[in-house]
GROMACS .gro file of N, CA and C in nm:
model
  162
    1UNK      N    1  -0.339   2.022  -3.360
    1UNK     CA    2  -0.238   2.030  -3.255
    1UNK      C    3  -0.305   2.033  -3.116
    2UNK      N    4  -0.400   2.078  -3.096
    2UNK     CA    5  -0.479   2.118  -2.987
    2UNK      C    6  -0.560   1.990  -2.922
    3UNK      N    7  -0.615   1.905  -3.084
    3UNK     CA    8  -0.632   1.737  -2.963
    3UNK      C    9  -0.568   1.652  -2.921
    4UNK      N   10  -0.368   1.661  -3.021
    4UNK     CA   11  -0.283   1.628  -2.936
    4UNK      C   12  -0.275   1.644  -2.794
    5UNK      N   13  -0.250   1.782  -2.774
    5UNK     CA   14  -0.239   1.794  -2.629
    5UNK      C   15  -0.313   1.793  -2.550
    6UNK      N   16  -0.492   1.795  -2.584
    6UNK     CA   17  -0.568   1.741  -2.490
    6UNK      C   18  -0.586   1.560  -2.468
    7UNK      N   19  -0.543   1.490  -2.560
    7UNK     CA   20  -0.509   1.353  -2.562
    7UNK      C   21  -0.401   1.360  -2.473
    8UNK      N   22  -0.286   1.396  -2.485
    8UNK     CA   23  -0.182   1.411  -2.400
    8UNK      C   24  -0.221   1.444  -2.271
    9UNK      N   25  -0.240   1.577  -2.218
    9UNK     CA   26  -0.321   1.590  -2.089
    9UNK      C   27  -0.412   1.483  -2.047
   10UNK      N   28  -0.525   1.407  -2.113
   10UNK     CA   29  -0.583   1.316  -2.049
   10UNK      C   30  -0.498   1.179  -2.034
   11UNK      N   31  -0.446   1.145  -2.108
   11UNK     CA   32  -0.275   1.033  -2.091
   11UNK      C   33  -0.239   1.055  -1.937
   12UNK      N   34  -0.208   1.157  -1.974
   12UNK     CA   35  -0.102   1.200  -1.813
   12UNK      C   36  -0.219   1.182  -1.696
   13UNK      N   37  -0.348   1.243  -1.689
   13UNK     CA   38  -0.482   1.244  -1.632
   13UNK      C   39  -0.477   1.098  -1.558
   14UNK      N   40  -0.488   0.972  -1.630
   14UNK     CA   41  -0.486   0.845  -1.639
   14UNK      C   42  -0.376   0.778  -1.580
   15UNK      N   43  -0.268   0.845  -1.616
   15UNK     CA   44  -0.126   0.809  -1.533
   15UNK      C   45  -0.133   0.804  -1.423
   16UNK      N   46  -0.140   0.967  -1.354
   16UNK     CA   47  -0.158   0.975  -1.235
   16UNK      C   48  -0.253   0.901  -1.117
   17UNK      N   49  -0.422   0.904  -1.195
   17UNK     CA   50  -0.505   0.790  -1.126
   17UNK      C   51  -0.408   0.657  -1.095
   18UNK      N   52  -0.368   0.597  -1.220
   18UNK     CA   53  -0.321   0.470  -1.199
   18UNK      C   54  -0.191   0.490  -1.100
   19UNK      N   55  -0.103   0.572  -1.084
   19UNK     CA   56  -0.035   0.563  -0.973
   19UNK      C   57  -0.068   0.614  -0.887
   20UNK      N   58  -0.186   0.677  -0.869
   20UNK     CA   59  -0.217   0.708  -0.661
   20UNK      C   60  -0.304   0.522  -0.633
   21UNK      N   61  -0.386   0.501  -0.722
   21UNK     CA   62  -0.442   0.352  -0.730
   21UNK      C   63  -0.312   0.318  -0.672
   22UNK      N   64  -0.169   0.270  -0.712
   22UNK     CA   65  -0.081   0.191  -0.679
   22UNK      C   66  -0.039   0.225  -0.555
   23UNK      N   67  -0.031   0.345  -0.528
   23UNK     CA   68   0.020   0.451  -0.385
   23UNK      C   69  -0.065   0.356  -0.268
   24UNK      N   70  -0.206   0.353  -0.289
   24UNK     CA   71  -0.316   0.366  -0.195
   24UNK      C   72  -0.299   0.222  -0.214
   25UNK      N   73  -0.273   0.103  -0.284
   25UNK     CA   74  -0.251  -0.023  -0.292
   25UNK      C   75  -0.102  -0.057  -0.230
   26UNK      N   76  -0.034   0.016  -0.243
   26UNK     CA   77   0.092  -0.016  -0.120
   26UNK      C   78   0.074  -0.002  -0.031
   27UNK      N   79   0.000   0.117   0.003
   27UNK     CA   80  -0.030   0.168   0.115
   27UNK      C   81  -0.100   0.040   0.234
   28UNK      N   82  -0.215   0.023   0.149
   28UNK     CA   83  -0.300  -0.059   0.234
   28UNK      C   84  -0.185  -0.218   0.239
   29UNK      N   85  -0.098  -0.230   0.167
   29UNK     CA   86  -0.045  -0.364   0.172
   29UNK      C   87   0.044  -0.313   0.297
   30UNK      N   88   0.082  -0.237   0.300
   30UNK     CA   89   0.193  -0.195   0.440
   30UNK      C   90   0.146  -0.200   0.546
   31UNK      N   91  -0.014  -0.147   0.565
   31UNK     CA   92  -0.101  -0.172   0.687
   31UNK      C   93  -0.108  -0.322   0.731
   32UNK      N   94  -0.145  -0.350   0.604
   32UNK     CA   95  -0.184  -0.548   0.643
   32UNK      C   96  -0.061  -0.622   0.691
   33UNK      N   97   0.077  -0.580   0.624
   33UNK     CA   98   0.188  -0.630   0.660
   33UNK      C   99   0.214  -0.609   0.822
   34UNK      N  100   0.234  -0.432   0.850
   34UNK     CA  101   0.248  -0.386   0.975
   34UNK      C  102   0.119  -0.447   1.085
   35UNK      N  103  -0.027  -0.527   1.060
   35UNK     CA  104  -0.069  -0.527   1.136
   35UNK      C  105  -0.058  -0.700   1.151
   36UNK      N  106   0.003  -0.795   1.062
   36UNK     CA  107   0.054  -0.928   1.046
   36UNK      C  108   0.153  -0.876   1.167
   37UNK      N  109   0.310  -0.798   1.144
   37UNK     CA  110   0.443  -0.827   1.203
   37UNK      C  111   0.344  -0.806   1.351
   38UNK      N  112   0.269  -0.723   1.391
   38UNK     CA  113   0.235  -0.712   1.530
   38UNK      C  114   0.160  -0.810   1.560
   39UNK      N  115   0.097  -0.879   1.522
   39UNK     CA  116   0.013  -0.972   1.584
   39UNK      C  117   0.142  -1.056   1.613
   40UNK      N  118   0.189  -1.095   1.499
   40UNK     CA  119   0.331  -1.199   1.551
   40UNK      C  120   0.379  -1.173   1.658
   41UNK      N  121   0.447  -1.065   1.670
   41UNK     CA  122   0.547  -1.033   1.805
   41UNK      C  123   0.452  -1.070   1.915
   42UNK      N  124   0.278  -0.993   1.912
   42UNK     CA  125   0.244  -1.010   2.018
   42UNK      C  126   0.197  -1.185   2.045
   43UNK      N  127   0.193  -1.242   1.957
   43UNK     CA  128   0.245  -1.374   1.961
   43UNK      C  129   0.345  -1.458   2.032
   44UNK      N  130   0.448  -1.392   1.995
   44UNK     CA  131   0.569  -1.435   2.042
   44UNK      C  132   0.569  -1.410   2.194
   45UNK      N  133   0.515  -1.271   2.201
   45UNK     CA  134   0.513  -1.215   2.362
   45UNK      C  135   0.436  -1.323   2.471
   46UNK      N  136   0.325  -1.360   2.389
   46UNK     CA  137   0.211  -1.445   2.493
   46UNK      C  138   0.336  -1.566   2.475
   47UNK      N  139   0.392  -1.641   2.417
   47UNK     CA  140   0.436  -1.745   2.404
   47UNK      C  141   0.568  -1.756   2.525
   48UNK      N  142   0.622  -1.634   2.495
   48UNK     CA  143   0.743  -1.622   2.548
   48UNK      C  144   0.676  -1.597   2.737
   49UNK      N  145   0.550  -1.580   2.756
   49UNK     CA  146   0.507  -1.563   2.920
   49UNK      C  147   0.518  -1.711   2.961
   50UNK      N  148   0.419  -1.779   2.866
   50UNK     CA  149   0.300  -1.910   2.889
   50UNK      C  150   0.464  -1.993   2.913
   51UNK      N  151   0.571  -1.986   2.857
   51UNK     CA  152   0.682  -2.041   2.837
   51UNK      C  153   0.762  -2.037   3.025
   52UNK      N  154   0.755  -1.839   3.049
   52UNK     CA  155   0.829  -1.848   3.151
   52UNK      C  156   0.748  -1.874   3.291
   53UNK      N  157   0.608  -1.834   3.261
   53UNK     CA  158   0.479  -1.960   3.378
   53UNK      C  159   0.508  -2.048   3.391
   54UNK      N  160   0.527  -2.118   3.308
   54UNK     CA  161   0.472  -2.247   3.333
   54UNK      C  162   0.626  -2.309   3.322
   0.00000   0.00000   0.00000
């Protein structure tokens, strides 16, 4: 009964790794996204000057 639940405890052990792994892999995908949407806008911003210059 006792290596059940240390099998079990290390299961769960493994779980958790694999979902902070996924946490810290959204995570960083939200950075890359959030630092894509800003470059765009500031994109748009230079575009929208060079537009009312010129």
């Amino acid at each position: 009964m006792e290596k059940v639940l240390d099998r079990i405890d290390l299961m769960q052990g493994v779980l958790e790794n694999k979902i902070n792994g996924l946490d810290i892999e959204i995570k960083g995908l939200n950075v890359k996204f959030n630092v894509l949407l800003g470059a765009i806008s500031l994109l748009g911003i230079m575009i929208a000057v060079l537009k009312y210059l010129g």
